[in-house]
PDB file of C-alpha atoms in Angstrom:
ATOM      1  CA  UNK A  10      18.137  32.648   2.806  1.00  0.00           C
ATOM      2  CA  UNK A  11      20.501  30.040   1.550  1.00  0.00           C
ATOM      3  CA  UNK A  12      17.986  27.325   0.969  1.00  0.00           C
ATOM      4  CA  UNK A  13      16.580  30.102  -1.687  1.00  0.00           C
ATOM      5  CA  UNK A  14      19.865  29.403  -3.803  1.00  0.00           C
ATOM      6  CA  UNK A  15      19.935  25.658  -3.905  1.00  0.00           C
ATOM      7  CA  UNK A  16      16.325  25.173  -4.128  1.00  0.00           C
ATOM      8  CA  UNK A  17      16.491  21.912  -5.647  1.00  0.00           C
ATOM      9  CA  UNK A  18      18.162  19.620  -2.970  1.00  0.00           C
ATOM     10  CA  UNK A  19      15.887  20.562  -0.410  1.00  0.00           C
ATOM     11  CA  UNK A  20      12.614  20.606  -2.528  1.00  0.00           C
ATOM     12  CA  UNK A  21      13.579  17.648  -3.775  1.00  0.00           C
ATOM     13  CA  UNK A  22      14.611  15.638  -0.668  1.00  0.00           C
ATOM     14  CA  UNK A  23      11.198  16.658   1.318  1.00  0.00           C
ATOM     15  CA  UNK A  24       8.996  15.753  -2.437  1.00  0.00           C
ATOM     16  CA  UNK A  25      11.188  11.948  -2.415  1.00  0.00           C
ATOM     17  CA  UNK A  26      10.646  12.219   1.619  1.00  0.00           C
ATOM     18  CA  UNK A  27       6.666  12.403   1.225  1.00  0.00           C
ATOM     19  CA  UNK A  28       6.304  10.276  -1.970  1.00  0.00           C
ATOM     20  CA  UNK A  29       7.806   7.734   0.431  1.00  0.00           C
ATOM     21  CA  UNK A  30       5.654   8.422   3.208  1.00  0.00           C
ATOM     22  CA  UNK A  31       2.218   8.791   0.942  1.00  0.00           C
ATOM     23  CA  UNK A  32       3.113   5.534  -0.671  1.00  0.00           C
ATOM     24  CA  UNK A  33       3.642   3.767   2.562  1.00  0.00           C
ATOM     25  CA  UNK A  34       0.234   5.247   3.757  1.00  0.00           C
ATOM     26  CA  UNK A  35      -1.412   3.863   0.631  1.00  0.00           C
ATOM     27  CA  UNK A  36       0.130   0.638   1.163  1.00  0.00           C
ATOM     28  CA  UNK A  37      -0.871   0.351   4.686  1.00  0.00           C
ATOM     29  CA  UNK A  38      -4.817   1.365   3.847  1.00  0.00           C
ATOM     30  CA  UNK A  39      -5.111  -0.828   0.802  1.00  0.00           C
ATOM     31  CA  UNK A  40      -3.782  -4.199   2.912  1.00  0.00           C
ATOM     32  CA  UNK A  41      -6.527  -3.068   6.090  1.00  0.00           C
ATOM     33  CA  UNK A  42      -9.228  -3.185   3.280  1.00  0.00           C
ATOM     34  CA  UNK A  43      -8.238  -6.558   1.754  1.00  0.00           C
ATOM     35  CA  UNK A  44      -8.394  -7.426   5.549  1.00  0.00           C
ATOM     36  CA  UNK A  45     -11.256  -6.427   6.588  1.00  0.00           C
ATOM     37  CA  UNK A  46     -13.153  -7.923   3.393  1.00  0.00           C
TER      38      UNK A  46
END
């Protein structure tokens, strides 16, 4: 119940948390294309 009050530092930490991984994803798909061509 306690996360419901300081909604903020947790939704943000796990938003930052999967930009990061999303980005790194997207990074890691992008150089196997330029490989593969």
């Amino acid at each position: 119940e306690y996360s419901y009050v300081t909604p903020g530092l947790g939704l943000g930490s796990a938003l930052s948390l999967a930009g990061w991984l999303v980005t790194i994803s997207l990074f890691i798909i992008f150089r196997r294309k330029k490989n593969t061509n």
